[in-house]
Amino acid sequence: MTAGPEKNQLQGPAATPEQEGAHIPDSAAAPDREAVQDPATAPERETAGEEGQERTARQERKAAAARTARARQAAGARDTGGWAAQSWAGLTSRTRIRLGGVRLPRVRKSRIFLFLAILGPGVVAANAGNDAAGIATYASAGSEFIYRTLFFMVLVTVALVLVQEMAVRLGTYTGKGLAALIREQFSLRFTALALGCVLLANTGLVVSEFAGIGAAFGLLGVSRYIIIPIAAVAIWALVLFGSYRYAERIFLVMSLAFLAYPIAAILGHPDWAQVGQNLVIPQFETSKAFLLLGVALIGTTVSPYMQLYAAAGVVDKGADPADYPRARIDAISGALFACIVSVTIIIATAAAIGGKGPLSSASEAAKALEPVAGSGAEVLFAIGLIGASALAGAVVPLSSAYAISEAVGVERSVSRRFTEARLFLGLFTVQVIIGASLALTHINLIQLLIGTQVLQGIVTPVILIYILILTNRRSVLGKAANKPVFRVVASICVIGISAMSLLLLGSTILGFFGIG
């Protein structure tokens, strides 16, 4: 009977591959050997082997990403002393529970969800663009060209939304800031070019922010020689001694005084037919003055430091791909909010003093708020300008410090002590000192503010090209890379901005030779 041997075989230890092969008759093994040696099947086996390697590589990448996410979560848990950790923007509190060996996030609403929802890096970065230089540029557009720049601002708004979204997507999906990604994906020369452009543009901006603080307090009767050093020390101390996140919110709330501009735009009784027409129909001019102001509008709205800060901000807050939906809402809502305020500044100024030519002082810019505040227009303008300039006075040098520290690969966070992030906080300190010192010199404020935005507009295309290339690469973002339609629209925006900057640069160079 064969039952006994079969039972013994089932109950015995598992046979090794060698043992199994030893019991296979040669007649049964021969066809397998012939199949292995058959050259006709070699390409199929090679293709199957390549597909298997690709699947293995994808699985390894997913496993590595999962390990990185778990390590980041564990680090956050150690810092907070438990498995209940705050999400990146403080929007929700996530408690991790185990179910069948799998950790699941349970999300509950924070008590101050609605308030914190507008205080992410995207909102802060976008509204920092409505700083002293931004207000001067928008007000000058309304004063000099009335409503003719409104359609242009619609295009710039679209560009800002796209660029801010790409910046936070890079930060959340890679866990790295823009400078770190540029260093990894491009050569050392291209990295140096990007950082050089950022430092050049940001240095001028820091000067303009402190000049804006001085001008704002000048409207209140305080000398800039007294207030600028005090403001520099205050901003520096707030960042270095760990209370910057609270100060950031205070400055942001103060800058909300510029919400008076939408009200002023209504109470100023502008020609709404002209406003509507200029919003939907291009009213461009071929003059150099219009081109200059157009590039300045690009520079102040789509500033490089805003993208650097937005990406670094979500990384600093520990964002991961699971946080991307909230980061995206934060970036888009911040960009739209900032641009709505910008458009109403143009409308309000055009209704108040439109057609009088370029601005010459901060008090002229404040006249647009007279329909709202009457004789207190300058005070209201000063409060908003102080908040916006102080916010940008911290954000701009921080973006430079983030960029350089990321490129070098050293510690970078506002939550670190000076001994833990020497280069990062040292760069921030140096920029604050330089900005405050140069702001104390005798220089026309409005010319300085608009000039820095023109410089920003010339530098902006360089950074935007890097962002577009990075977000197009599947090797960087995987499935989160730009889709075909998004890629086309973003490319058109970058090409348009680059063309305007090159036109201005070319006309400026030709002007030196008396041509044009």
mmCIF file of N, CA and C in Angstrom, residues 19-88:
data_model
loop_
_atom_site.group_PDB
_atom_site.id
_atom_site.type_symbol
_atom_site.label_atom_id
_atom_site.label_comp_id
_atom_site.label_asym_id
_atom_site.label_seq_id
_atom_site.Cartn_x
_atom_site.Cartn_y
_atom_site.Cartn_z
ATOM 1 N N GLN A 19 17.159 18.371 -2.184
ATOM 2 C CA GLN A 19 16.586 17.048 -2.008
ATOM 3 C C GLN A 19 15.448 16.813 -2.998
ATOM 4 N N GLU A 20 14.630 17.839 -3.216
ATOM 5 C CA GLU A 20 13.536 17.691 -4.166
ATOM 6 C C GLU A 20 14.064 17.417 -5.564
ATOM 7 N N GLY A 21 15.109 18.101 -5.926
ATOM 8 C CA GLY A 21 15.694 17.888 -7.248
ATOM 9 C C GLY A 21 16.302 16.503 -7.387
ATOM 10 N N ALA A 22 16.788 15.952 -6.234
ATOM 11 C CA ALA A 22 17.418 14.635 -6.290
ATOM 12 C C ALA A 22 16.420 13.540 -6.613
ATOM 13 N N HIS A 23 15.161 13.692 -6.280
ATOM 14 C CA HIS A 23 14.146 12.667 -6.511
ATOM 15 C C HIS A 23 13.455 12.827 -7.854
ATOM 16 N N ILE A 24 13.794 13.899 -8.610
ATOM 17 C CA ILE A 24 13.145 14.118 -9.911
ATOM 18 C C ILE A 24 13.839 13.281 -10.960
ATOM 19 N N PRO A 25 13.119 12.494 -11.672
ATOM 20 C CA PRO A 25 13.747 11.674 -12.725
ATOM 21 C C PRO A 25 14.355 12.549 -13.805
ATOM 22 N N ASP A 26 15.393 12.004 -14.435
ATOM 23 C CA ASP A 26 16.044 12.742 -15.511
ATOM 24 C C ASP A 26 15.090 13.036 -16.645
ATOM 25 N N SER A 27 14.154 12.107 -16.881
ATOM 26 C CA SER A 27 13.212 12.322 -17.977
ATOM 27 C C SER A 27 12.308 13.497 -17.718
ATOM 28 N N ALA A 28 11.991 13.746 -16.445
ATOM 29 C CA ALA A 28 11.137 14.897 -16.124
ATOM 30 C C ALA A 28 11.924 16.176 -16.100
ATOM 31 N N ALA A 29 13.208 16.099 -15.708
ATOM 32 C CA ALA A 29 14.026 17.307 -15.605
ATOM 33 C C ALA A 29 14.544 17.762 -16.953
ATOM 34 N N ALA A 30 14.645 16.835 -17.894
ATOM 35 C CA ALA A 30 15.233 17.169 -19.189
ATOM 36 C C ALA A 30 14.497 18.262 -19.923
ATOM 37 N N PRO A 31 13.137 18.225 -20.000
ATOM 38 C CA PRO A 31 12.436 19.314 -20.709
ATOM 39 C C PRO A 31 12.687 20.671 -20.091
ATOM 40 N N ASP A 32 12.804 20.736 -18.721
ATOM 41 C CA ASP A 32 13.052 22.023 -18.071
ATOM 42 C C ASP A 32 14.395 22.573 -18.477
ATOM 43 N N ARG A 33 15.398 21.680 -18.536
ATOM 44 C CA ARG A 33 16.728 22.150 -18.915
ATOM 45 C C ARG A 33 16.737 22.642 -20.354
ATOM 46 N N GLU A 34 15.966 21.933 -21.207
ATOM 47 C CA GLU A 34 15.896 22.361 -22.595
ATOM 48 C C GLU A 34 15.216 23.720 -22.715
ATOM 49 N N ALA A 35 14.171 23.928 -21.861
ATOM 50 C CA ALA A 35 13.477 25.230 -21.905
ATOM 51 C C ALA A 35 14.392 26.335 -21.466
ATOM 52 N N VAL A 36 15.219 26.021 -20.460
ATOM 53 C CA VAL A 36 16.135 27.059 -19.977
ATOM 54 C C VAL A 36 17.143 27.417 -21.041
ATOM 55 N N GLN A 37 17.557 26.403 -21.778
ATOM 56 C CA GLN A 37 18.593 26.643 -22.768
ATOM 57 C C GLN A 37 18.041 27.117 -24.103
ATOM 58 N N ASP A 38 16.696 27.183 -24.225
ATOM 59 C CA ASP A 38 16.084 27.575 -25.495
ATOM 60 C C ASP A 38 16.309 29.057 -25.755
ATOM 61 N N PRO A 39 17.074 29.438 -26.765
ATOM 62 C CA PRO A 39 17.348 30.863 -27.017
ATOM 63 C C PRO A 39 16.130 31.646 -27.428
ATOM 64 N N ALA A 40 15.087 31.005 -27.898
ATOM 65 C CA ALA A 40 13.889 31.729 -28.351
ATOM 66 C C ALA A 40 13.162 32.396 -27.198
ATOM 67 N N THR A 41 13.314 31.838 -26.001
ATOM 68 C CA THR A 41 12.602 32.401 -24.829
ATOM 69 C C THR A 41 13.469 33.388 -24.059
ATOM 70 N N ALA A 42 14.695 33.600 -24.467
ATOM 71 C CA ALA A 42 15.589 34.496 -23.718
ATOM 72 C C ALA A 42 15.073 35.923 -23.633
ATOM 73 N N PRO A 43 14.593 36.570 -24.728
ATOM 74 C CA PRO A 43 14.082 37.956 -24.611
ATOM 75 C C PRO A 43 12.907 38.067 -23.656
ATOM 76 N N GLU A 44 12.016 37.060 -23.659
ATOM 77 C CA GLU A 44 10.869 37.111 -22.753
ATOM 78 C C GLU A 44 11.319 37.055 -21.306
ATOM 79 N N ARG A 45 12.331 36.158 -21.056
ATOM 80 C CA ARG A 45 12.814 36.065 -19.680
ATOM 81 C C ARG A 45 13.495 37.361 -19.247
ATOM 82 N N GLU A 46 14.229 38.001 -20.173
ATOM 83 C CA GLU A 46 14.896 39.260 -19.839
ATOM 84 C C GLU A 46 13.865 40.346 -19.521
ATOM 85 N N THR A 47 12.787 40.415 -20.346
ATOM 86 C CA THR A 47 11.732 41.408 -20.108
ATOM 87 C C THR A 47 11.056 41.170 -18.764
ATOM 88 N N ALA A 48 10.760 39.875 -18.500
ATOM 89 C CA ALA A 48 10.129 39.548 -17.215
ATOM 90 C C ALA A 48 11.046 39.888 -16.061
ATOM 91 N N GLY A 49 12.362 39.658 -16.269
ATOM 92 C CA GLY A 49 13.316 39.989 -15.202
ATOM 93 C C GLY A 49 13.395 41.482 -14.948
ATOM 94 N N GLU A 50 13.357 42.279 -16.035
ATOM 95 C CA GLU A 50 13.395 43.740 -15.879
ATOM 96 C C GLU A 50 12.146 44.243 -15.173
ATOM 97 N N GLU A 51 10.980 43.697 -15.556
ATOM 98 C CA GLU A 51 9.736 44.109 -14.890
ATOM 99 C C GLU A 51 9.765 43.746 -13.413
ATOM 100 N N GLY A 52 10.311 42.556 -13.121
ATOM 101 C CA GLY A 52 10.417 42.162 -11.718
ATOM 102 C C GLY A 52 11.328 43.090 -10.941
ATOM 103 N N GLN A 53 12.438 43.506 -11.557
ATOM 104 C CA GLN A 53 13.353 44.437 -10.886
ATOM 105 C C GLN A 53 12.697 45.784 -10.651
ATOM 106 N N GLU A 54 11.906 46.243 -11.654
ATOM 107 C CA GLU A 54 11.207 47.518 -11.485
ATOM 108 C C GLU A 54 10.195 47.446 -10.356
ATOM 109 N N ARG A 55 9.452 46.325 -10.312
ATOM 110 C CA ARG A 55 8.488 46.165 -9.210
ATOM 111 C C ARG A 55 9.192 46.148 -7.866
ATOM 112 N N THR A 56 10.312 45.439 -7.813
ATOM 113 C CA THR A 56 11.077 45.395 -6.558
ATOM 114 C C THR A 56 11.574 46.780 -6.164
ATOM 115 N N ALA A 57 12.063 47.527 -7.154
ATOM 116 C CA ALA A 57 12.559 48.882 -6.867
ATOM 117 C C ALA A 57 11.437 49.782 -6.353
ATOM 118 N N ARG A 58 10.229 49.661 -7.002
ATOM 119 C CA ARG A 58 9.100 50.471 -6.534
ATOM 120 C C ARG A 58 8.702 50.100 -5.125
ATOM 121 N N GLN A 59 8.692 48.801 -4.846
ATOM 122 C CA GLN A 59 8.346 48.363 -3.490
ATOM 123 C C GLN A 59 9.352 48.867 -2.466
ATOM 124 N N GLU A 60 10.648 48.842 -2.855
ATOM 125 C CA GLU A 60 11.685 49.331 -1.942
ATOM 126 C C GLU A 60 11.523 50.829 -1.683
ATOM 127 N N ARG A 61 11.171 51.596 -2.753
ATOM 128 C CA ARG A 61 10.979 53.032 -2.572
ATOM 129 C C ARG A 61 9.797 53.308 -1.657
ATOM 130 N N LYS A 62 8.691 52.568 -1.864
ATOM 131 C CA LYS A 62 7.527 52.753 -1.001
ATOM 132 C C LYS A 62 7.853 52.396 0.448
ATOM 133 N N ALA A 63 8.603 51.309 0.624
ATOM 134 C CA ALA A 63 8.972 50.910 1.981
ATOM 135 C C ALA A 63 9.863 51.953 2.641
ATOM 136 N N ALA A 64 10.807 52.514 1.846
ATOM 137 C CA ALA A 64 11.681 53.547 2.390
ATOM 138 C C ALA A 64 10.888 54.788 2.787
ATOM 139 N N ALA A 65 9.913 55.188 1.933
ATOM 140 C CA ALA A 65 9.074 56.340 2.254
ATOM 141 C C ALA A 65 8.259 56.087 3.515
ATOM 142 N N ALA A 66 7.749 54.849 3.641
ATOM 143 C CA ALA A 66 6.974 54.512 4.837
ATOM 144 C C ALA A 66 7.843 54.561 6.085
ATOM 145 N N ARG A 67 9.088 54.046 5.966
ATOM 146 C CA ARG A 67 9.995 54.101 7.126
ATOM 147 C C ARG A 67 10.312 55.537 7.505
ATOM 148 N N THR A 68 10.534 56.384 6.491
ATOM 149 C CA THR A 68 10.821 57.799 6.771
ATOM 150 C C THR A 68 9.642 58.469 7.466
ATOM 151 N N ALA A 69 8.415 58.194 6.987
ATOM 152 C CA ALA A 69 7.223 58.778 7.612
ATOM 153 C C ALA A 69 7.069 58.300 9.046
ATOM 154 N N ARG A 70 7.317 56.977 9.268
ATOM 155 C CA ARG A 70 7.199 56.474 10.635
ATOM 156 C C ARG A 70 8.248 57.079 11.545
ATOM 157 N N ALA A 71 9.481 57.259 11.013
ATOM 158 C CA ALA A 71 10.533 57.873 11.823
ATOM 159 C C ALA A 71 10.185 59.306 12.183
ATOM 160 N N ARG A 72 9.596 60.046 11.191
ATOM 161 C CA ARG A 72 9.200 61.424 11.460
ATOM 162 C C ARG A 72 8.082 61.479 12.508
ATOM 163 N N GLN A 73 7.133 60.556 12.408
ATOM 164 C CA GLN A 73 6.061 60.510 13.385
ATOM 165 C C GLN A 73 6.591 60.167 14.760
ATOM 166 N N ALA A 74 7.549 59.218 14.802
ATOM 167 C CA ALA A 74 8.125 58.840 16.091
ATOM 168 C C ALA A 74 8.885 59.994 16.717
ATOM 169 N N ALA A 75 9.609 60.744 15.867
ATOM 170 C CA ALA A 75 10.339 61.905 16.386
ATOM 171 C C ALA A 75 9.381 62.940 16.951
ATOM 172 N N GLY A 76 8.265 63.177 16.230
ATOM 173 C CA GLY A 76 7.267 64.110 16.738
ATOM 174 C C GLY A 76 6.658 63.628 18.030
ATOM 175 N N ALA A 77 6.467 62.319 18.137
ATOM 176 C CA ALA A 77 5.880 61.787 19.362
ATOM 177 C C ALA A 77 6.835 61.947 20.536
ATOM 178 N N ARG A 78 8.147 61.719 20.276
ATOM 179 C CA ARG A 78 9.110 61.883 21.362
ATOM 180 C C ARG A 78 9.154 63.330 21.839
ATOM 181 N N ASP A 79 9.060 64.256 20.874
ATOM 182 C CA ASP A 79 9.107 65.671 21.253
ATOM 183 C C ASP A 79 7.902 66.075 22.089
ATOM 184 N N THR A 80 6.741 65.496 21.778
ATOM 185 C CA THR A 80 5.523 65.885 22.492
ATOM 186 C C THR A 80 5.217 64.977 23.664
ATOM 187 N N GLY A 81 6.016 63.873 23.818
ATOM 188 C CA GLY A 81 5.834 63.001 24.961
ATOM 189 C C GLY A 81 4.709 62.009 24.790
ATOM 190 N N GLY A 82 4.212 61.766 23.613
ATOM 191 C CA GLY A 82 3.137 60.789 23.426
ATOM 192 C C GLY A 82 2.786 60.664 21.977
ATOM 193 N N TRP A 83 1.793 59.783 21.668
ATOM 194 C CA TRP A 83 1.411 59.583 20.281
ATOM 195 C C TRP A 83 0.347 60.546 19.822
ATOM 196 N N ALA A 84 0.020 61.537 20.621
ATOM 197 C CA ALA A 84 -0.880 62.586 20.163
ATOM 198 C C ALA A 84 -0.035 63.760 19.733
ATOM 199 N N ALA A 85 -0.012 64.067 18.457
ATOM 200 C CA ALA A 85 0.865 65.114 17.930
ATOM 201 C C ALA A 85 0.058 66.104 17.125
ATOM 202 N N GLN A 86 0.470 67.346 17.189
ATOM 203 C CA GLN A 86 -0.225 68.379 16.422
ATOM 204 C C GLN A 86 0.171 68.304 14.964
ATOM 205 N N SER A 87 -0.761 68.530 14.077
ATOM 206 C CA SER A 87 -0.467 68.529 12.653
ATOM 207 C C SER A 87 0.307 69.782 12.284
ATOM 208 N N TRP A 88 0.803 69.808 11.030
ATOM 209 C CA TRP A 88 1.777 70.829 10.614
ATOM 210 C C TRP A 88 1.291 72.238 10.804
#
